[in-house]
Amino acid sequence: MESKEQQVNTSSPILMLGILSISFLMSVSNAVSGTIPLMKQYFSNISEANVELLVVIPTGGVLLGTVVSGLISNKLGKKYTVLLGLIVSLVFGVIPAFFYNYPAIFLSRAMFGVGMGIFTPLSVSYITDVFPEKIRNRLLGWRNSVGAIGDSIMLFIAGFLINISWHATYLVFLFLIVPIVLVSLFVPKRLDRVIVEDGKEVEEDTSIKPSTNGGVIQLAILFLFVCLFYSAISLKLASHMVDSHIGSAADATRIFGFLVLCSIISGIAFEQLAKWCGRYTVFIFEVLTAVVMIAMPFTNSIPILLVLVLVAGFCNGIINPALTARMVAYSPKGSMNLTTSIILIGINIGSLVAPYFFQALGGVLGKNDPGFMIMCAGVCYVILALYDAFVVKKDKLTI
């Protein structure tokens, strides 16, 4: 590839919109997590954990998609790889609306995750490659907000579709048409294999062999546990509300909508909050998450439960971009795609094992009702916060 010397307008809202739209679908479970109680009734001959697996099995597909994403990107370039992943997720995402048997839904959900695994790593590397450092943290926060906006819209639609049937809820993934159109129109193909330095396009140094290190692995493990414990809300909240006669599955779906809406606000506020909290940003918001999750099982009021969920969503919206920003500090030069893939593997292992983790934890503790599992996850967040306080001192992190 020839070296590029033309100026890049990194403040272009059109370019930002195109790249950020890749993150419209960041959650593989929230949009359809409200269907869990209804699917338990429909698949009454299948274990609870295996029904919950239908909601999180896309994370297994993401692992495969993440592995092949780099190979596909080398052949097709970033833009066409993103479009391929989005199209795969759209096609397989809507299949459960038309095929009702467990094996067909299981396979389609796995392939939905493969599509996500193909395009998601590029949602981060586009930001780190194309935008300068002074804009990067802002966009990482906005990326979380864009994902929350996408989740919020999909949950709003899902709240209506679930009243038709749990099958119809999966039509919500037709929303992926939006990022397909925006990426097609607003992300230039010429940015496939270039990086931007000082506002100018520079030829990507393909001679650097991607590598990793202990810092990246440590960060991936931290992401794994954050995702694992936070999954208690998406997996157990709806069942807790139904079992405790607090509300219906539709009520839970609407609460999930407020959850991601709150994440929009936190994503926008991230840059300023990170400046105020500095290296203890993750620690502070993990402690807050612990407090509200421990409190959730002790309320029978939907408004109070909503407030607690909003706080949890806000905290998660700060923790995720804060940990993502550490990728720049830990990643070896020329290895951001590999680093992102390793982090995604950690995240998706956390989501994939979550149903079985909580089932096993309930067995060990002799109590496995949904509210108790949410409380246990909150206690685990306390341990994560203490560990993070140790890490930021050891590695001298700035965030």
XYZ file of C-alpha atoms in Angstrom:
399
model
C 0.000 0.000 0.000
C 1.210 3.472 -0.808
C 1.788 5.921 1.987
C -1.033 8.379 2.561
C -0.349 12.078 3.080
C -3.824 13.578 2.888
C -5.325 15.248 5.912
C -7.941 13.369 7.876
C -10.752 15.280 9.543
C -10.820 13.330 12.789
C -13.459 15.685 14.182
C -15.868 14.835 11.365
C -19.228 13.881 12.937
C -20.045 11.799 9.863
C -16.893 9.703 10.258
C -17.477 9.361 14.016
C -21.094 8.306 13.435
C -20.070 5.650 10.929
C -17.391 4.158 13.180
C -19.428 4.413 16.386
C -22.419 2.761 14.701
C -20.418 -0.494 14.690
C -21.033 -0.507 18.451
C -24.834 -0.234 18.196
C -25.015 -3.888 19.216
C -22.659 -4.343 22.173
C -24.809 -6.638 24.307
C -25.685 -10.134 23.128
C -28.308 -10.770 25.784
C -30.144 -7.690 27.085
C -32.615 -7.322 24.214
C -34.012 -10.830 24.678
C -33.222 -11.529 28.345
C -36.817 -10.730 29.268
C -37.891 -13.862 27.359
C -36.197 -16.207 29.874
C -39.283 -16.870 32.061
C -41.447 -17.465 28.963
C -38.890 -19.791 27.388
C -38.663 -21.754 30.641
C -42.388 -22.451 30.313
C -42.160 -23.303 26.595
C -39.148 -25.608 27.057
C -40.452 -27.154 30.281
C -38.567 -30.404 29.623
C -35.208 -28.602 29.445
C -33.180 -27.502 32.478
C -33.217 -23.878 33.616
C -29.494 -23.455 32.925
C -29.885 -24.756 29.363
C -32.749 -22.339 28.704
C -30.639 -19.463 30.028
C -27.864 -20.736 27.759
C -29.974 -19.735 24.731
C -29.621 -16.128 25.845
C -25.846 -16.244 26.378
C -24.715 -18.895 23.845
C -23.901 -16.128 21.336
C -20.866 -15.479 23.519
C -19.532 -18.891 22.487
C -19.997 -17.886 18.866
C -18.251 -14.600 19.589
C -15.175 -16.557 20.682
C -15.021 -18.246 17.264
C -15.826 -15.048 15.391
C -13.132 -13.165 17.295
C -10.511 -15.759 16.339
C -11.315 -15.557 12.615
C -11.927 -11.783 12.535
C -8.255 -10.931 11.979
C -7.921 -13.500 9.210
C -11.009 -12.194 7.437
C -9.874 -8.592 7.892
C -6.534 -9.396 6.242
C -8.430 -10.634 3.189
C -11.371 -8.233 2.985
C -10.152 -5.177 4.879
C -11.806 -3.622 7.919
C -14.912 -2.195 6.257
C -16.077 -5.329 4.451
C -15.250 -7.456 7.511
C -17.493 -5.265 9.654
C -20.294 -5.477 7.082
C -19.938 -9.265 6.820
C -20.209 -9.654 10.599
C -23.237 -7.363 10.810
C -25.056 -9.235 8.030
C -24.345 -12.637 9.614
C -25.691 -11.386 12.957
C -28.812 -9.945 11.337
C -29.697 -13.107 9.388
C -29.159 -15.561 12.235
C -30.486 -13.166 14.894
C -34.045 -13.304 13.527
C -34.194 -17.083 12.938
C -35.723 -17.871 16.405
C -38.756 -15.853 15.306
C -39.521 -18.524 12.696
C -38.049 -21.799 14.041
C -39.242 -22.881 17.482
C -37.299 -26.079 18.258
C -34.416 -25.926 20.730
C -31.585 -27.170 18.430
C -32.455 -24.676 15.653
C -32.578 -21.778 18.106
C -29.359 -22.910 19.771
C -27.515 -23.021 16.419
C -28.897 -19.703 15.212
C -27.954 -17.967 18.466
C -24.422 -19.365 18.235
C -24.054 -18.114 14.644
C -25.469 -14.749 15.694
C -22.525 -14.565 18.089
C -20.057 -15.523 15.355
C -21.176 -12.470 13.403
C -20.685 -10.283 16.478
C -17.231 -11.724 17.034
C -16.266 -10.812 13.483
C -17.134 -7.102 13.685
C -16.739 -6.188 17.380
C -12.896 -6.140 17.589
C -12.829 -3.555 14.809
C -15.145 -1.236 16.750
C -12.214 -0.564 19.101
C -9.290 -0.688 16.654
C -10.986 1.831 14.330
C -11.063 4.300 17.246
C -7.482 3.670 18.378
C -6.118 3.687 14.810
C -8.012 6.623 13.326
C -8.399 9.127 16.165
C -5.695 10.981 18.159
C -5.248 10.421 21.878
C -7.037 13.624 22.902
C -10.223 12.372 21.230
C -9.792 8.650 21.977
C -11.083 8.545 25.587
C -14.072 10.659 24.631
C -14.962 8.273 21.816
C -14.469 5.217 24.013
C -17.059 6.703 26.366
C -19.315 7.581 23.446
C -18.865 4.042 22.123
C -20.420 2.759 25.334
C -23.238 5.306 24.967
C -23.896 4.297 21.372
C -24.090 0.662 22.457
C -26.538 1.688 25.178
C -28.619 3.668 22.679
C -28.786 0.611 20.443
C -29.725 -1.602 23.398
C -32.336 0.914 24.548
C -34.007 1.092 21.150
C -33.979 -2.681 20.807
C -35.359 -3.164 24.320
C -38.094 -0.622 23.644
C -39.128 -2.572 20.553
C -38.708 -5.895 22.380
C -41.077 -4.663 25.106
C -43.852 -4.560 22.504
C -42.849 -7.714 20.654
C -42.747 -9.833 23.814
C -46.452 -9.147 24.297
C -47.051 -10.887 20.958
C -44.883 -13.907 21.778
C -41.352 -14.658 22.926
C -40.626 -15.812 19.350
C -41.513 -12.395 17.917
C -39.056 -10.710 20.288
C -36.164 -11.920 18.114
C -37.363 -9.774 15.201
C -35.727 -6.934 17.125
C -32.409 -7.852 15.487
C -33.682 -6.391 12.210
C -32.370 -3.184 13.822
C -28.908 -4.221 12.596
C -29.907 -2.811 9.211
C -29.094 0.623 10.682
C -25.328 0.117 11.293
C -25.052 -1.778 8.001
C -26.304 1.308 6.165
C -24.225 3.790 8.211
C -20.963 1.859 7.825
C -21.609 1.440 4.089
C -22.156 5.172 3.622
C -19.852 6.894 6.113
C -16.742 4.729 6.736
C -14.233 5.122 3.872
C -12.686 1.940 2.496
C -9.337 3.757 2.319
C -9.091 3.636 6.137
C -8.836 -0.177 6.043
C -5.081 -0.444 6.362
C -3.908 2.947 7.560
C -3.409 4.585 10.921
C -3.649 8.289 11.666
C -0.709 10.113 13.212
C -0.863 13.874 13.786
C -4.025 14.086 11.694
C -2.464 12.418 8.640
C -2.953 8.972 7.210
C 0.190 6.852 7.483
C 0.830 3.461 5.958
C 0.264 0.692 8.470
C 3.508 -1.072 9.381
C 2.685 -4.647 8.437
C 6.190 -5.833 9.381
C 5.302 -5.676 13.095
C 4.167 -9.093 14.271
C 1.231 -8.802 16.701
C 2.095 -9.932 20.225
C 0.698 -9.828 23.729
C 1.921 -9.646 27.318
C 0.960 -10.313 30.923
C -0.781 -6.963 31.265
C -3.171 -7.764 28.436
C -3.924 -11.221 29.877
C -4.500 -9.706 33.325
C -6.897 -7.153 31.821
C -8.759 -9.894 29.929
C -9.229 -11.857 33.168
C -10.499 -8.729 34.936
C -12.984 -8.137 32.104
C -14.032 -11.794 32.405
C -15.003 -11.459 36.068
C -16.658 -8.059 35.633
C -18.810 -9.513 32.857
C -19.493 -12.721 34.786
C -20.774 -10.977 37.914
C -22.683 -8.252 36.047
C -24.490 -10.998 34.079
C -26.439 -11.747 37.263
C -28.691 -8.792 36.434
C -29.528 -9.838 32.864
C -29.877 -13.522 33.795
C -31.637 -13.335 37.149
C -33.535 -10.052 37.464
C -36.539 -11.053 35.338
C -36.877 -14.390 37.126
C -36.469 -12.692 40.521
C -39.275 -10.250 39.723
C -41.626 -13.005 38.518
C -40.793 -15.466 41.329
C -41.132 -12.778 44.014
C -44.361 -11.429 42.466
C -42.787 -8.001 42.049
C -43.684 -7.739 38.363
C -43.995 -9.528 35.034
C -41.463 -10.432 32.343
C -42.656 -7.377 30.405
C -41.935 -5.185 33.468
C -38.428 -6.612 33.627
C -37.885 -5.888 29.922
C -38.885 -2.270 30.466
C -36.496 -2.008 33.431
C -33.705 -3.343 31.214
C -34.574 -0.524 28.830
C -33.945 2.047 31.575
C -30.745 0.186 32.447
C -29.154 0.756 29.059
C -30.610 4.267 28.842
C -28.660 5.066 31.988
C -25.532 3.711 30.323
C -25.930 6.397 27.652
C -25.560 9.100 30.288
C -22.558 7.423 31.905
C -20.831 7.019 28.549
C -21.170 10.725 27.884
C -20.030 11.577 31.422
C -17.118 9.123 31.370
C -14.413 11.531 30.196
C -15.096 14.040 32.993
C -15.610 11.411 35.704
C -12.349 9.708 34.719
C -10.561 13.039 35.188
C -12.068 13.466 38.654
C -11.578 9.898 39.884
C -8.289 9.210 38.101
C -6.713 5.821 38.731
C -9.468 4.840 41.174
C -12.289 5.215 38.637
C -12.856 1.458 38.331
C -12.509 0.885 42.091
C -15.082 3.530 43.023
C -17.716 2.359 40.576
C -17.193 -1.316 41.369
C -17.900 -0.530 45.027
C -21.090 1.331 44.043
C -22.150 -1.618 41.888
C -21.600 -3.964 44.817
C -23.804 -1.859 47.097
C -26.781 -1.676 44.719
C -26.630 -5.355 43.696
C -26.558 -6.467 47.327
C -29.589 -4.237 47.962
C -31.693 -5.473 45.004
C -33.121 -8.652 46.607
C -34.328 -6.693 49.652
C -36.914 -4.578 47.844
C -40.376 -5.493 46.608
C -40.959 -2.099 44.989
C -40.560 -1.702 41.231
C -39.631 2.038 41.524
C -36.900 1.312 44.097
C -35.672 -1.647 42.059
C -35.587 0.617 39.014
C -33.397 3.141 40.875
C -30.985 0.400 41.927
C -30.809 -0.918 38.362
C -30.181 2.609 37.067
C -27.231 3.009 39.438
C -25.852 -0.378 38.346
C -26.212 0.586 34.695
C -24.499 3.929 35.274
C -21.596 2.266 37.079
C -21.186 -0.355 34.368
C -21.156 2.451 31.808
C -18.120 3.922 33.572
C -16.276 0.678 34.353
C -16.301 -0.648 30.779
C -14.721 2.344 28.993
C -12.283 2.816 31.883
C -11.026 -0.749 31.474
C -11.068 -0.368 27.674
C -8.857 2.718 27.955
C -6.255 0.565 29.740
C -5.898 -1.478 26.553
C -3.879 1.360 25.030
C -1.472 1.282 28.000
C -1.036 -2.503 27.999
C -1.134 -3.367 24.273
C 2.197 -3.828 22.444
C 2.693 -1.603 19.392
C 0.863 -2.793 16.297
C -1.128 -5.350 18.279
C -4.405 -3.575 19.088
C -6.523 -5.997 17.009
C -4.986 -8.956 18.841
C -5.362 -7.202 22.197
C -9.008 -6.453 21.479
C -9.601 -10.068 20.475
C -8.024 -11.369 23.694
C -10.132 -8.971 25.779
C -13.276 -10.063 23.925
C -12.436 -13.700 24.563
C -12.244 -12.931 28.282
C -15.529 -10.995 28.200
C -17.381 -13.711 26.347
C -16.035 -16.566 28.448
C -17.441 -14.652 31.418
C -20.864 -14.424 29.763
C -20.802 -17.995 28.494
C -20.087 -19.629 31.853
C -22.368 -17.296 33.840
C -25.481 -19.561 33.913
C -23.429 -22.530 35.092
C -21.380 -20.447 37.515
C -24.516 -19.257 39.301
C -26.026 -22.741 39.195
C -22.870 -24.203 40.767
C -22.633 -21.362 43.294
C -26.238 -21.967 44.322
C -25.493 -25.655 44.755
C -22.465 -24.972 46.941
C -24.300 -22.437 49.102
C -27.494 -24.500 49.227
C -29.648 -21.655 47.951
C -30.104 -20.782 44.283
C -33.055 -18.397 44.067
C -32.445 -15.513 41.586
C -32.407 -12.710 44.169
C -29.781 -14.465 46.274
C -27.577 -14.945 43.194
C -27.734 -11.213 42.444
C -26.674 -10.484 46.021
C -23.759 -12.948 45.761
C -22.617 -11.234 42.568
C -22.617 -7.940 44.473
C -20.346 -9.432 47.146
C -17.996 -10.604 44.388
C -17.799 -7.009 43.122
C -16.287 -6.017 46.481
C -13.452 -8.496 45.845
C -12.978 -7.107 42.325
C -12.749 -3.565 43.665
C -10.052 -4.491 46.181
C -8.088 -6.296 43.480
C -8.339 -3.295 41.162
C -6.995 -0.962 43.831
C -3.949 -3.226 44.034
C -3.496 -3.366 40.234
C -3.546 0.392 39.639
C -0.785 0.877 42.209
C 1.305 -2.042 40.960
C 1.110 -1.057 37.277
C 1.069 2.714 37.912
C -2.032 3.222 35.784
C -3.509 6.668 35.211
C -7.062 5.386 34.877
